[in-house]
Amino acid sequence: MRTKSGGVFKADKVIITVPVKLLQMGMVEFKPELPAKRKEAIAGVKIWDGFKVFLEFKEQFYPTATGFTVTPEKGGHKVW
């Protein structure tokens, strides 16, 4: 693995956790390259855009516990 500062790390095996979107955009380079089957699996994952919002209010006008229905229940885009 090459770092931004030009350093290199070498290993026989590596476990990485990065967003799939970064892999799809080619922002992580593997040497040796990943097998075609793995690249196809990564390319086939549908990743939805998203964002987080944190809001703070002077007064609490909502219930302490709030429930949400997530649609669809499995995978894909979540709307609530």
PDB file of N, CA, C and O in Angstrom:
ATOM      1  N   MET A   1       0.864  -1.167   0.000  1.00  0.00           N
ATOM      2  CA  MET A   1       0.000   0.000   0.000  1.00  0.00           C
ATOM      3  C   MET A   1       0.906   1.224   0.000  1.00  0.00           C
ATOM      4  O   MET A   1       1.848   1.303   0.768  1.00  0.00           O
ATOM      5  N   ARG A   2       0.604   2.183  -0.856  1.00  0.00           N
ATOM      6  CA  ARG A   2       1.373   3.424  -0.924  1.00  0.00           C
ATOM      7  C   ARG A   2       0.578   4.518  -0.230  1.00  0.00           C
ATOM      8  O   ARG A   2      -0.601   4.684  -0.455  1.00  0.00           O
ATOM      9  N   THR A   3       1.246   5.264   0.611  1.00  0.00           N
ATOM     10  CA  THR A   3       0.594   6.350   1.337  1.00  0.00           C
ATOM     11  C   THR A   3       0.717   7.650   0.547  1.00  0.00           C
ATOM     12  O   THR A   3       1.488   7.736  -0.407  1.00  0.00           O
ATOM     13  N   LYS A   4      -0.039   8.663   0.961  1.00  0.00           N
ATOM     14  CA  LYS A   4       0.031   9.971   0.307  1.00  0.00           C
ATOM     15  C   LYS A   4       1.437  10.554   0.356  1.00  0.00           C
ATOM     16  O   LYS A   4       1.861  11.256  -0.541  1.00  0.00           O
ATOM     17  N   SER A   5       2.167  10.259   1.423  1.00  0.00           N
ATOM     18  CA  SER A   5       3.503  10.822   1.577  1.00  0.00           C
ATOM     19  C   SER A   5       4.562   9.998   0.848  1.00  0.00           C
ATOM     20  O   SER A   5       5.742  10.292   0.936  1.00  0.00           O
ATOM     21  N   GLY A   6       4.138   8.950   0.123  1.00  0.00           N
ATOM     22  CA  GLY A   6       5.085   8.159  -0.651  1.00  0.00           C
ATOM     23  C   GLY A   6       5.587   6.922   0.051  1.00  0.00           C
ATOM     24  O   GLY A   6       6.362   6.167  -0.517  1.00  0.00           O
ATOM     25  N   GLY A   7       5.156   6.690   1.298  1.00  0.00           N
ATOM     26  CA  GLY A   7       5.559   5.487   2.009  1.00  0.00           C
ATOM     27  C   GLY A   7       4.878   4.260   1.427  1.00  0.00           C
ATOM     28  O   GLY A   7       3.871   4.355   0.738  1.00  0.00           O
ATOM     29  N   VAL A   8       5.458   3.100   1.673  1.00  0.00           N
ATOM     30  CA  VAL A   8       4.899   1.859   1.149  1.00  0.00           C
ATOM     31  C   VAL A   8       4.801   0.840   2.277  1.00  0.00           C
ATOM     32  O   VAL A   8       5.734   0.687   3.070  1.00  0.00           O
ATOM     33  N   PHE A   9       3.673   0.140   2.349  1.00  0.00           N
ATOM     34  CA  PHE A   9       3.486  -0.969   3.273  1.00  0.00           C
ATOM     35  C   PHE A   9       3.315  -2.227   2.438  1.00  0.00           C
ATOM     36  O   PHE A   9       2.618  -2.210   1.423  1.00  0.00           O
ATOM     37  N   LYS A  10       3.940  -3.323   2.841  1.00  0.00           N
ATOM     38  CA  LYS A  10       3.796  -4.592   2.130  1.00  0.00           C
ATOM     39  C   LYS A  10       3.300  -5.645   3.104  1.00  0.00           C
ATOM     40  O   LYS A  10       3.696  -5.660   4.260  1.00  0.00           O
ATOM     41  N   ALA A  11       2.395  -6.528   2.607  1.00  0.00           N
ATOM     42  CA  ALA A  11       1.858  -7.604   3.442  1.00  0.00           C
ATOM     43  C   ALA A  11       1.386  -8.739   2.553  1.00  0.00           C
ATOM     44  O   ALA A  11       1.085  -8.536   1.377  1.00  0.00           O
ATOM     45  N   ASP A  12       1.331  -9.933   3.127  1.00  0.00           N
ATOM     46  CA  ASP A  12       0.804 -11.077   2.379  1.00  0.00           C
ATOM     47  C   ASP A  12      -0.712 -11.017   2.284  1.00  0.00           C
ATOM     48  O   ASP A  12      -1.300 -11.402   1.283  1.00  0.00           O
ATOM     49  N   LYS A  13      -1.359 -10.510   3.341  1.00  0.00           N
ATOM     50  CA  LYS A  13      -2.816 -10.410   3.378  1.00  0.00           C
ATOM     51  C   LYS A  13      -3.199  -9.125   4.073  1.00  0.00           C
ATOM     52  O   LYS A  13      -2.522  -8.692   5.005  1.00  0.00           O
ATOM     53  N   VAL A  14      -4.305  -8.540   3.627  1.00  0.00           N
ATOM     54  CA  VAL A  14      -4.765  -7.274   4.191  1.00  0.00           C
ATOM     55  C   VAL A  14      -6.282  -7.289   4.293  1.00  0.00           C
ATOM     56  O   VAL A  14      -6.965  -7.789   3.405  1.00  0.00           O
ATOM     57  N   ILE A  15      -6.779  -6.752   5.373  1.00  0.00           N
ATOM     58  CA  ILE A  15      -8.219  -6.528   5.510  1.00  0.00           C
ATOM     59  C   ILE A  15      -8.414  -5.022   5.500  1.00  0.00           C
ATOM     60  O   ILE A  15      -7.798  -4.315   6.302  1.00  0.00           O
ATOM     61  N   ILE A  16      -9.222  -4.528   4.571  1.00  0.00           N
ATOM     62  CA  ILE A  16      -9.498  -3.094   4.523  1.00  0.00           C
ATOM     63  C   ILE A  16     -10.998  -2.862   4.628  1.00  0.00           C
ATOM     64  O   ILE A  16     -11.789  -3.718   4.258  1.00  0.00           O
ATOM     65  N   THR A  17     -11.367  -1.729   5.154  1.00  0.00           N
ATOM     66  CA  THR A  17     -12.768  -1.334   5.194  1.00  0.00           C
ATOM     67  C   THR A  17     -12.855   0.074   4.637  1.00  0.00           C
ATOM     68  O   THR A  17     -12.396   1.020   5.253  1.00  0.00           O
ATOM     69  N   VAL A  18     -13.376   0.159   3.448  1.00  0.00           N
ATOM     70  CA  VAL A  18     -13.583   1.453   2.793  1.00  0.00           C
ATOM     71  C   VAL A  18     -14.974   1.448   2.181  1.00  0.00           C
ATOM     72  O   VAL A  18     -15.516   0.392   1.870  1.00  0.00           O
ATOM     73  N   PRO A  19     -15.576   2.607   1.990  1.00  0.00           N
ATOM     74  CA  PRO A  19     -16.878   2.641   1.326  1.00  0.00           C
ATOM     75  C   PRO A  19     -16.792   2.032  -0.075  1.00  0.00           C
ATOM     76  O   PRO A  19     -15.827   2.259  -0.810  1.00  0.00           O
ATOM     77  N   VAL A  20     -17.789   1.249  -0.423  1.00  0.00           N
ATOM     78  CA  VAL A  20     -17.827   0.611  -1.741  1.00  0.00           C
ATOM     79  C   VAL A  20     -17.724   1.659  -2.849  1.00  0.00           C
ATOM     80  O   VAL A  20     -17.099   1.426  -3.880  1.00  0.00           O
ATOM     81  N   LYS A  21     -18.309   2.816  -2.643  1.00  0.00           N
ATOM     82  CA  LYS A  21     -18.264   3.874  -3.654  1.00  0.00           C
ATOM     83  C   LYS A  21     -16.820   4.232  -4.009  1.00  0.00           C
ATOM     84  O   LYS A  21     -16.511   4.474  -5.171  1.00  0.00           O
ATOM     85  N   LEU A  22     -15.910   4.265  -3.020  1.00  0.00           N
ATOM     86  CA  LEU A  22     -14.509   4.562  -3.297  1.00  0.00           C
ATOM     87  C   LEU A  22     -13.876   3.475  -4.159  1.00  0.00           C
ATOM     88  O   LEU A  22     -13.065   3.758  -5.039  1.00  0.00           O
ATOM     89  N   LEU A  23     -14.254   2.221  -3.912  1.00  0.00           N
ATOM     90  CA  LEU A  23     -13.751   1.126  -4.745  1.00  0.00           C
ATOM     91  C   LEU A  23     -14.282   1.261  -6.170  1.00  0.00           C
ATOM     92  O   LEU A  23     -13.544   1.076  -7.135  1.00  0.00           O
ATOM     93  N   GLN A  24     -15.567   1.598  -6.303  1.00  0.00           N
ATOM     94  CA  GLN A  24     -16.164   1.766  -7.629  1.00  0.00           C
ATOM     95  C   GLN A  24     -15.524   2.917  -8.399  1.00  0.00           C
ATOM     96  O   GLN A  24     -15.414   2.873  -9.616  1.00  0.00           O
ATOM     97  N   MET A  25     -15.102   3.961  -7.678  1.00  0.00           N
ATOM     98  CA  MET A  25     -14.489   5.129  -8.322  1.00  0.00           C
ATOM     99  C   MET A  25     -13.005   4.899  -8.620  1.00  0.00           C
ATOM    100  O   MET A  25     -12.341   5.770  -9.182  1.00  0.00           O
ATOM    101  N   GLY A  26     -12.474   3.737  -8.247  1.00  0.00           N
ATOM    102  CA  GLY A  26     -11.080   3.422  -8.517  1.00  0.00           C
ATOM    103  C   GLY A  26     -10.101   4.165  -7.622  1.00  0.00           C
ATOM    104  O   GLY A  26      -8.940   4.349  -7.991  1.00  0.00           O
ATOM    105  N   MET A  27     -10.551   4.581  -6.456  1.00  0.00           N
ATOM    106  CA  MET A  27      -9.692   5.355  -5.559  1.00  0.00           C
ATOM    107  C   MET A  27      -8.779   4.469  -4.709  1.00  0.00           C
ATOM    108  O   MET A  27      -7.940   4.976  -3.983  1.00  0.00           O
ATOM    109  N   VAL A  28      -8.970   3.149  -4.786  1.00  0.00           N
ATOM    110  CA  VAL A  28      -8.096   2.209  -4.093  1.00  0.00           C
ATOM    111  C   VAL A  28      -7.503   1.297  -5.167  1.00  0.00           C
ATOM    112  O   VAL A  28      -8.228   0.705  -5.952  1.00  0.00           O
ATOM    113  N   GLU A  29      -6.184   1.215  -5.188  1.00  0.00           N
ATOM    114  CA  GLU A  29      -5.501   0.395  -6.184  1.00  0.00           C
ATOM    115  C   GLU A  29      -4.938  -0.852  -5.517  1.00  0.00           C
ATOM    116  O   GLU A  29      -4.296  -0.764  -4.463  1.00  0.00           O
ATOM    117  N   PHE A  30      -5.203  -2.002  -6.104  1.00  0.00           N
ATOM    118  CA  PHE A  30      -4.721  -3.273  -5.571  1.00  0.00           C
ATOM    119  C   PHE A  30      -3.627  -3.825  -6.464  1.00  0.00           C
ATOM    120  O   PHE A  30      -3.759  -3.827  -7.684  1.00  0.00           O
ATOM    121  N   LYS A  31      -2.531  -4.273  -5.841  1.00  0.00           N
ATOM    122  CA  LYS A  31      -1.457  -4.946  -6.564  1.00  0.00           C
ATOM    123  C   LYS A  31      -1.103  -6.194  -5.797  1.00  0.00           C
ATOM    124  O   LYS A  31      -0.659  -6.069  -4.650  1.00  0.00           O
ATOM    125  N   PRO A  32      -1.297  -7.373  -6.303  1.00  0.00           N
ATOM    126  CA  PRO A  32      -1.867  -7.604  -7.627  1.00  0.00           C
ATOM    127  C   PRO A  32      -3.333  -7.191  -7.685  1.00  0.00           C
ATOM    128  O   PRO A  32      -3.985  -7.060  -6.651  1.00  0.00           O
ATOM    129  N   GLU A  33      -3.839  -7.009  -8.898  1.00  0.00           N
ATOM    130  CA  GLU A  33      -5.235  -6.588  -9.070  1.00  0.00           C
ATOM    131  C   GLU A  33      -6.192  -7.616  -8.507  1.00  0.00           C
ATOM    132  O   GLU A  33      -5.873  -8.800  -8.434  1.00  0.00           O
ATOM    133  N   LEU A  34      -7.368  -7.137  -8.145  1.00  0.00           N
ATOM    134  CA  LEU A  34      -8.412  -8.057  -7.688  1.00  0.00           C
ATOM    135  C   LEU A  34      -8.840  -8.945  -8.846  1.00  0.00           C
ATOM    136  O   LEU A  34      -8.813  -8.516 -10.008  1.00  0.00           O
ATOM    137  N   PRO A  35      -9.289 -10.168  -8.544  1.00  0.00           N
ATOM    138  CA  PRO A  35      -9.810 -11.033  -9.607  1.00  0.00           C
ATOM    139  C   PRO A  35     -11.033 -10.382 -10.271  1.00  0.00           C
ATOM    140  O   PRO A  35     -11.769  -9.622  -9.636  1.00  0.00           O
ATOM    141  N   ALA A  36     -11.242 -10.703 -11.542  1.00  0.00           N
ATOM    142  CA  ALA A  36     -12.358 -10.138 -12.310  1.00  0.00           C
ATOM    143  C   ALA A  36     -13.692 -10.346 -11.603  1.00  0.00           C
ATOM    144  O   ALA A  36     -14.541  -9.455 -11.588  1.00  0.00           O
ATOM    145  N   LYS A  37     -13.870 -11.513 -10.987  1.00  0.00           N
ATOM    146  CA  LYS A  37     -15.127 -11.816 -10.290  1.00  0.00           C
ATOM    147  C   LYS A  37     -15.374 -10.817  -9.157  1.00  0.00           C
ATOM    148  O   LYS A  37     -16.492 -10.357  -8.945  1.00  0.00           O
ATOM    149  N   ARG A  38     -14.334 -10.455  -8.417  1.00  0.00           N
ATOM    150  CA  ARG A  38     -14.466  -9.481  -7.321  1.00  0.00           C
ATOM    151  C   ARG A  38     -14.773  -8.092  -7.870  1.00  0.00           C
ATOM    152  O   ARG A  38     -15.595  -7.362  -7.337  1.00  0.00           O
ATOM    153  N   LYS A  39     -14.083  -7.699  -8.950  1.00  0.00           N
ATOM    154  CA  LYS A  39     -14.319  -6.384  -9.548  1.00  0.00           C
ATOM    155  C   LYS A  39     -15.753  -6.264 -10.060  1.00  0.00           C
ATOM    156  O   LYS A  39     -16.390  -5.224  -9.896  1.00  0.00           O
ATOM    157  N   GLU A  40     -16.252  -7.351 -10.652  1.00  0.00           N
ATOM    158  CA  GLU A  40     -17.640  -7.352 -11.140  1.00  0.00           C
ATOM    159  C   GLU A  40     -18.618  -7.213  -9.980  1.00  0.00           C
ATOM    160  O   GLU A  40     -19.616  -6.506 -10.086  1.00  0.00           O
ATOM    161  N   ALA A  41     -18.344  -7.891  -8.873  1.00  0.00           N
ATOM    162  CA  ALA A  41     -19.222  -7.805  -7.699  1.00  0.00           C
ATOM    163  C   ALA A  41     -19.239  -6.383  -7.151  1.00  0.00           C
ATOM    164  O   ALA A  41     -20.310  -5.848  -6.833  1.00  0.00           O
ATOM    165  N   ILE A  42     -18.080  -5.750  -7.074  1.00  0.00           N
ATOM    166  CA  ILE A  42     -18.003  -4.372  -6.578  1.00  0.00           C
ATOM    167  C   ILE A  42     -18.757  -3.433  -7.511  1.00  0.00           C
ATOM    168  O   ILE A  42     -19.523  -2.581  -7.076  1.00  0.00           O
ATOM    169  N   ALA A  43     -18.560  -3.610  -8.820  1.00  0.00           N
ATOM    170  CA  ALA A  43     -19.223  -2.750  -9.802  1.00  0.00           C
ATOM    171  C   ALA A  43     -20.743  -2.921  -9.763  1.00  0.00           C
ATOM    172  O   ALA A  43     -21.492  -1.977 -10.044  1.00  0.00           O
ATOM    173  N   GLY A  44     -21.211  -4.114  -9.386  1.00  0.00           N
ATOM    174  CA  GLY A  44     -22.644  -4.402  -9.392  1.00  0.00           C
ATOM    175  C   GLY A  44     -23.410  -3.913  -8.177  1.00  0.00           C
ATOM    176  O   GLY A  44     -24.639  -3.959  -8.148  1.00  0.00           O
ATOM    177  N   VAL A  45     -22.719  -3.424  -7.158  1.00  0.00           N
ATOM    178  CA  VAL A  45     -23.384  -2.948  -5.946  1.00  0.00           C
ATOM    179  C   VAL A  45     -23.972  -1.570  -6.219  1.00  0.00           C
ATOM    180  O   VAL A  45     -23.292  -0.678  -6.712  1.00  0.00           O
ATOM    181  N   LYS A  46     -25.242  -1.394  -5.902  1.00  0.00           N
ATOM    182  CA  LYS A  46     -25.892  -0.100  -6.094  1.00  0.00           C
ATOM    183  C   LYS A  46     -25.735   0.721  -4.815  1.00  0.00           C
ATOM    184  O   LYS A  46     -26.157   0.298  -3.747  1.00  0.00           O
ATOM    185  N   ILE A  47     -25.105   1.866  -4.936  1.00  0.00           N
ATOM    186  CA  ILE A  47     -24.871   2.748  -3.798  1.00  0.00           C
ATOM    187  C   ILE A  47     -25.674   4.020  -3.999  1.00  0.00           C
ATOM    188  O   ILE A  47     -25.540   4.697  -5.022  1.00  0.00           O
ATOM    189  N   TRP A  48     -26.499   4.345  -3.036  1.00  0.00           N
ATOM    190  CA  TRP A  48     -27.320   5.546  -3.112  1.00  0.00           C
ATOM    191  C   TRP A  48     -26.586   6.708  -2.461  1.00  0.00           C
ATOM    192  O   TRP A  48     -25.826   6.540  -1.520  1.00  0.00           O
ATOM    193  N   ASP A  49     -26.818   7.909  -2.971  1.00  0.00           N
ATOM    194  CA  ASP A  49     -26.277   9.105  -2.337  1.00  0.00           C
ATOM    195  C   ASP A  49     -26.972   9.307  -1.002  1.00  0.00           C
ATOM    196  O   ASP A  49     -28.106   8.878  -0.811  1.00  0.00           O
ATOM    197  N   GLY A  50     -26.319   9.968  -0.095  1.00  0.00           N
ATOM    198  CA  GLY A  50     -26.932  10.207   1.208  1.00  0.00           C
ATOM    199  C   GLY A  50     -26.253  11.350   1.922  1.00  0.00           C
ATOM    200  O   GLY A  50     -25.253  11.888   1.460  1.00  0.00           O
ATOM    201  N   PHE A  51     -26.809  11.719   3.051  1.00  0.00           N
ATOM    202  CA  PHE A  51     -26.234  12.785   3.853  1.00  0.00           C
ATOM    203  C   PHE A  51     -26.739  12.664   5.280  1.00  0.00           C
ATOM    204  O   PHE A  51     -27.693  11.963   5.552  1.00  0.00           O
ATOM    205  N   LYS A  52     -26.074  13.355   6.199  1.00  0.00           N
ATOM    206  CA  LYS A  52     -26.512  13.417   7.593  1.00  0.00           C
ATOM    207  C   LYS A  52     -26.804  14.872   7.924  1.00  0.00           C
ATOM    208  O   LYS A  52     -26.108  15.765   7.464  1.00  0.00           O
ATOM    209  N   VAL A  53     -27.809  15.056   8.754  1.00  0.00           N
ATOM    210  CA  VAL A  53     -28.149  16.400   9.205  1.00  0.00           C
ATOM    211  C   VAL A  53     -28.322  16.356  10.710  1.00  0.00           C
ATOM    212  O   VAL A  53     -29.000  15.475  11.237  1.00  0.00           O
ATOM    213  N   PHE A  54     -27.702  17.290  11.411  1.00  0.00           N
ATOM    214  CA  PHE A  54     -27.866  17.415  12.855  1.00  0.00           C
ATOM    215  C   PHE A  54     -28.490  18.778  13.114  1.00  0.00           C
ATOM    216  O   PHE A  54     -27.924  19.798  12.734  1.00  0.00           O
ATOM    217  N   LEU A  55     -29.645  18.779  13.755  1.00  0.00           N
ATOM    218  CA  LEU A  55     -30.356  20.016  14.053  1.00  0.00           C
ATOM    219  C   LEU A  55     -30.504  20.165  15.558  1.00  0.00           C
ATOM    220  O   LEU A  55     -30.748  19.191  16.267  1.00  0.00           O
ATOM    221  N   GLU A  56     -30.398  21.360  16.035  1.00  0.00           N
ATOM    222  CA  GLU A  56     -30.577  21.626  17.456  1.00  0.00           C
ATOM    223  C   GLU A  56     -31.640  22.712  17.600  1.00  0.00           C
ATOM    224  O   GLU A  56     -31.590  23.736  16.920  1.00  0.00           O
ATOM    225  N   PHE A  57     -32.611  22.455  18.477  1.00  0.00           N
ATOM    226  CA  PHE A  57     -33.706  23.395  18.698  1.00  0.00           C
ATOM    227  C   PHE A  57     -33.672  23.899  20.135  1.00  0.00           C
ATOM    228  O   PHE A  57     -33.228  23.193  21.036  1.00  0.00           O
ATOM    229  N   LYS A  58     -34.154  25.106  20.354  1.00  0.00           N
ATOM    230  CA  LYS A  58     -34.183  25.682  21.698  1.00  0.00           C
ATOM    231  C   LYS A  58     -35.137  24.924  22.608  1.00  0.00           C
ATOM    232  O   LYS A  58     -34.894  24.770  23.793  1.00  0.00           O
ATOM    233  N   GLU A  59     -36.251  24.466  22.041  1.00  0.00           N
ATOM    234  CA  GLU A  59     -37.256  23.742  22.824  1.00  0.00           C
ATOM    235  C   GLU A  59     -37.552  22.405  22.173  1.00  0.00           C
ATOM    236  O   GLU A  59     -37.570  22.299  20.952  1.00  0.00           O
ATOM    237  N   GLN A  60     -37.829  21.384  23.006  1.00  0.00           N
ATOM    238  CA  GLN A  60     -38.192  20.081  22.487  1.00  0.00           C
ATOM    239  C   GLN A  60     -39.673  20.093  22.125  1.00  0.00           C
ATOM    240  O   GLN A  60     -40.525  20.238  22.986  1.00  0.00           O
ATOM    241  N   PHE A  61     -39.984  19.951  20.858  1.00  0.00           N
ATOM    242  CA  PHE A  61     -41.371  19.959  20.390  1.00  0.00           C
ATOM    243  C   PHE A  61     -41.778  18.598  19.825  1.00  0.00           C
ATOM    244  O   PHE A  61     -42.842  18.437  19.271  1.00  0.00           O
ATOM    245  N   TYR A  62     -40.917  17.605  19.997  1.00  0.00           N
ATOM    246  CA  TYR A  62     -41.155  16.275  19.459  1.00  0.00           C
ATOM    247  C   TYR A  62     -41.112  15.264  20.606  1.00  0.00           C
ATOM    248  O   TYR A  62     -40.543  15.536  21.658  1.00  0.00           O
ATOM    249  N   PRO A  63     -41.717  14.085  20.414  1.00  0.00           N
ATOM    250  CA  PRO A  63     -41.709  13.084  21.484  1.00  0.00           C
ATOM    251  C   PRO A  63     -40.300  12.550  21.742  1.00  0.00           C
ATOM    252  O   PRO A  63     -39.439  12.597  20.860  1.00  0.00           O
ATOM    253  N   THR A  64     -40.071  12.054  22.958  1.00  0.00           N
ATOM    254  CA  THR A  64     -38.761  11.529  23.321  1.00  0.00           C
ATOM    255  C   THR A  64     -38.384  10.340  22.446  1.00  0.00           C
ATOM    256  O   THR A  64     -37.267  10.227  21.985  1.00  0.00           O
ATOM    257  N   ALA A  65     -39.319   9.443  22.211  1.00  0.00           N
ATOM    258  CA  ALA A  65     -39.065   8.276  21.355  1.00  0.00           C
ATOM    259  C   ALA A  65     -39.838   8.441  20.060  1.00  0.00           C
ATOM    260  O   ALA A  65     -41.023   8.734  20.064  1.00  0.00           O
ATOM    261  N   THR A  66     -39.136   8.270  18.967  1.00  0.00           N
ATOM    262  CA  THR A  66     -39.777   8.387  17.659  1.00  0.00           C
ATOM    263  C   THR A  66     -39.452   7.142  16.857  1.00  0.00           C
ATOM    264  O   THR A  66     -38.295   6.737  16.787  1.00  0.00           O
ATOM    265  N   GLY A  67     -40.453   6.550  16.245  1.00  0.00           N
ATOM    266  CA  GLY A  67     -40.242   5.367  15.418  1.00  0.00           C
ATOM    267  C   GLY A  67     -40.351   5.713  13.946  1.00  0.00           C
ATOM    268  O   GLY A  67     -41.044   6.653  13.567  1.00  0.00           O
ATOM    269  N   PHE A  68     -39.642   4.955  13.133  1.00  0.00           N
ATOM    270  CA  PHE A  68     -39.667   5.171  11.690  1.00  0.00           C
ATOM    271  C   PHE A  68     -39.915   3.856  10.986  1.00  0.00           C
ATOM    272  O   PHE A  68     -39.438   2.817  11.417  1.00  0.00           O
ATOM    273  N   THR A  69     -40.633   3.921   9.906  1.00  0.00           N
ATOM    274  CA  THR A  69     -40.794   2.768   9.043  1.00  0.00           C
ATOM    275  C   THR A  69     -39.783   2.923   7.920  1.00  0.00           C
ATOM    276  O   THR A  69     -39.777   3.936   7.220  1.00  0.00           O
ATOM    277  N   VAL A  70     -38.912   1.934   7.763  1.00  0.00           N
ATOM    278  CA  VAL A  70     -37.883   1.994   6.733  1.00  0.00           C
ATOM    279  C   VAL A  70     -38.376   1.212   5.515  1.00  0.00           C
ATOM    280  O   VAL A  70     -38.790   0.072   5.632  1.00  0.00           O
ATOM    281  N   THR A  71     -38.324   1.870   4.349  1.00  0.00           N
ATOM    282  CA  THR A  71     -38.803   1.249   3.126  1.00  0.00           C
ATOM    283  C   THR A  71     -37.735   1.339   2.059  1.00  0.00           C
ATOM    284  O   THR A  71     -37.218   2.424   1.836  1.00  0.00           O
ATOM    285  N   PRO A  72     -37.357   0.306   1.387  1.00  0.00           N
ATOM    286  CA  PRO A  72     -37.731  -1.092   1.628  1.00  0.00           C
ATOM    287  C   PRO A  72     -36.980  -1.624   2.839  1.00  0.00           C
ATOM    288  O   PRO A  72     -36.032  -1.002   3.287  1.00  0.00           O
ATOM    289  N   GLU A  73     -37.434  -2.774   3.332  1.00  0.00           N
ATOM    290  CA  GLU A  73     -36.828  -3.321   4.545  1.00  0.00           C
ATOM    291  C   GLU A  73     -35.399  -3.809   4.329  1.00  0.00           C
ATOM    292  O   GLU A  73     -34.602  -3.796   5.229  1.00  0.00           O
ATOM    293  N   LYS A  74     -35.079  -4.242   3.109  1.00  0.00           N
ATOM    294  CA  LYS A  74     -33.749  -4.786   2.838  1.00  0.00           C
ATOM    295  C   LYS A  74     -33.095  -4.019   1.701  1.00  0.00           C
ATOM    296  O   LYS A  74     -33.716  -3.773   0.667  1.00  0.00           O
ATOM    297  N   GLY A  75     -31.851  -3.631   1.895  1.00  0.00           N
ATOM    298  CA  GLY A  75     -31.015  -3.067   0.840  1.00  0.00           C
ATOM    299  C   GLY A  75     -31.591  -1.851   0.142  1.00  0.00           C
ATOM    300  O   GLY A  75     -32.731  -1.463   0.342  1.00  0.00           O
ATOM    301  N   GLY A  76     -30.768  -1.229  -0.652  1.00  0.00           N
ATOM    302  CA  GLY A  76     -31.219  -0.121  -1.481  1.00  0.00           C
ATOM    303  C   GLY A  76     -31.467   1.160  -0.734  1.00  0.00           C
ATOM    304  O   GLY A  76     -31.015   1.356   0.376  1.00  0.00           O
ATOM    305  N   HIS A  77     -32.211   2.028  -1.347  1.00  0.00           N
ATOM    306  CA  HIS A  77     -32.493   3.369  -0.853  1.00  0.00           C
ATOM    307  C   HIS A  77     -33.462   3.320   0.322  1.00  0.00           C
ATOM    308  O   HIS A  77     -34.452   2.610   0.282  1.00  0.00           O
ATOM    309  N   LYS A  78     -33.167   4.056   1.368  1.00  0.00           N
ATOM    310  CA  LYS A  78     -34.029   4.091   2.542  1.00  0.00           C
ATOM    311  C   LYS A  78     -34.766   5.433   2.598  1.00  0.00           C
ATOM    312  O   LYS A  78     -34.149   6.475   2.420  1.00  0.00           O
ATOM    313  N   VAL A  79     -36.049   5.378   2.801  1.00  0.00           N
ATOM    314  CA  VAL A  79     -36.851   6.593   2.911  1.00  0.00           C
ATOM    315  C   VAL A  79     -37.614   6.523   4.214  1.00  0.00           C
ATOM    316  O   VAL A  79     -38.291   5.551   4.508  1.00  0.00           O
ATOM    317  N   TRP A  80     -37.489   7.561   5.040  1.00  0.00           N
ATOM    318  CA  TRP A  80     -38.293   7.648   6.254  1.00  0.00           C
ATOM    319  C   TRP A  80     -38.531   9.072   6.621  1.00  0.00           C
ATOM    320  O   TRP A  80     -37.920   9.961   6.143  1.00  0.00           O
TER     321      TRP A  80
END
